Coordinates of C-alpha atoms and ligand atoms in Angstrom, one line a residue:
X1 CA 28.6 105.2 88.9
X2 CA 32.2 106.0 88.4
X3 CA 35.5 104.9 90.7
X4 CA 34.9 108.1 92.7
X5 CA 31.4 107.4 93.5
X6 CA 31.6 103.7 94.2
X7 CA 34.6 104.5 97.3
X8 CA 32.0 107.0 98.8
X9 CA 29.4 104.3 98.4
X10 CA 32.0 101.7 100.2
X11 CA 33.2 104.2 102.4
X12 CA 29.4 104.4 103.6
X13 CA 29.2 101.1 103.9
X14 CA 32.2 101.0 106.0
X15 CA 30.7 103.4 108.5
X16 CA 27.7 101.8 109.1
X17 CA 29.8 98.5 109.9
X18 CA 31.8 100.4 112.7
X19 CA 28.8 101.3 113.9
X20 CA 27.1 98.3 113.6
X21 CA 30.1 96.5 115.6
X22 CA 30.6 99.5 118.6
X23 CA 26.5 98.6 118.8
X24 CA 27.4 94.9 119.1
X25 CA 29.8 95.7 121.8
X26 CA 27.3 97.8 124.2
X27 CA 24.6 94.9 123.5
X28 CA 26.6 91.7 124.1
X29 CA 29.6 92.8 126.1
X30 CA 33.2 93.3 124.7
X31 CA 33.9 89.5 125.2
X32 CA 31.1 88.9 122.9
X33 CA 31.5 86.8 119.4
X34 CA 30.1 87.1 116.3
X35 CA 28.4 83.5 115.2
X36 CA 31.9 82.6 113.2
X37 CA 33.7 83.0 116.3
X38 CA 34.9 86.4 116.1
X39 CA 35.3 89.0 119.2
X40 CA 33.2 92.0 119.1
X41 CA 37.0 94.0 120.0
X42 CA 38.4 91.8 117.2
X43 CA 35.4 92.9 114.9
X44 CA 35.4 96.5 116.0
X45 CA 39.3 96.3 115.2
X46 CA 38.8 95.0 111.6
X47 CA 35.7 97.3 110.9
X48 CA 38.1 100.3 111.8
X49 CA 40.8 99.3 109.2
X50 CA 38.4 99.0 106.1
X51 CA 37.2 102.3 106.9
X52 CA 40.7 103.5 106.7
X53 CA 41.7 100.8 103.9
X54 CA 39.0 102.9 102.3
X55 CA 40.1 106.1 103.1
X56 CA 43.3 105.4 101.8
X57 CA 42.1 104.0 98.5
X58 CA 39.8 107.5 98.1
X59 CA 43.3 109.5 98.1
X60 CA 45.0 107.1 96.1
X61 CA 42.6 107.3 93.4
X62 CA 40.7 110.2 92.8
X63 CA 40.8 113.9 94.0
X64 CA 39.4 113.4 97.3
X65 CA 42.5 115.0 99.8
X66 CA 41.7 114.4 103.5
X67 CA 44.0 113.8 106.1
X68 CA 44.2 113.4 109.9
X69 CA 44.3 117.1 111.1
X70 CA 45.8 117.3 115.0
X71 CA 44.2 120.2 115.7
X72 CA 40.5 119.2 114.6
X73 CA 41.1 116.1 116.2
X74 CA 42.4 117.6 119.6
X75 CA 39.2 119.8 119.5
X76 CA 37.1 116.7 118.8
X77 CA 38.3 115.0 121.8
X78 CA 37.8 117.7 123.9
X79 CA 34.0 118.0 122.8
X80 CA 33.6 114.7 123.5
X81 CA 35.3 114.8 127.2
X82 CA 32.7 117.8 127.6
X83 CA 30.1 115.5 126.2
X84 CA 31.2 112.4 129.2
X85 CA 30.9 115.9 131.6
X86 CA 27.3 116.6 130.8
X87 CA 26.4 113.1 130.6
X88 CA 27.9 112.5 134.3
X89 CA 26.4 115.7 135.8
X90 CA 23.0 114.2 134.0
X91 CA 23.2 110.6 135.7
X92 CA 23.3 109.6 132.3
X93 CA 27.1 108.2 132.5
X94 CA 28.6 106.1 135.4
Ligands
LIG101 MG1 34.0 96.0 106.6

């Protein structure tokens, strides 16, 4: 495995913990803690920045060249808005 490989592999890893804490939140409420005491917020929060911390270190060392893109991430948002829309008009979102 070389330096490239190993930050997609952590980078993974890193996703699946953001996801593992946004589930944490819908299960056990935002004022939720972790056994050591942590907030599910707090945990989401820190979860978040090693993904970027990650993201960061990808650019930094190897060719890897991604960056935050308005455009793409006004179109996301909208989809997702869209998304809340369909959900709602479903009864599958209060
Ligand atoms: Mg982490």
């Amino acid at each position: 495995m070389n330096l490239k490989e190993h930050l997609l592999q952590t980078l993974q890893e890193e996703c699946a913990e953001v996801i593992q804490a946004a589930s944490k939140i819908n299960r056990f409420g935002e004022k939720g803690t972790y056994p050591d005491g942590t907030g599910n917020i707090e945990k989401l929060e820190q979860e978040y920045n090693d993904l970027i911390a990650v993201v960061e270190l990808l650019k930094e060392n190897t060719d890897i060249r991604i960056y935050e893109d308005i455009r793409l991430i006004t179109l996301k948002k909208a989809k997702v808005m869209l998304h809340c829309e369909v959900a709602k008009n479903n009864n599958a979102l209060v």
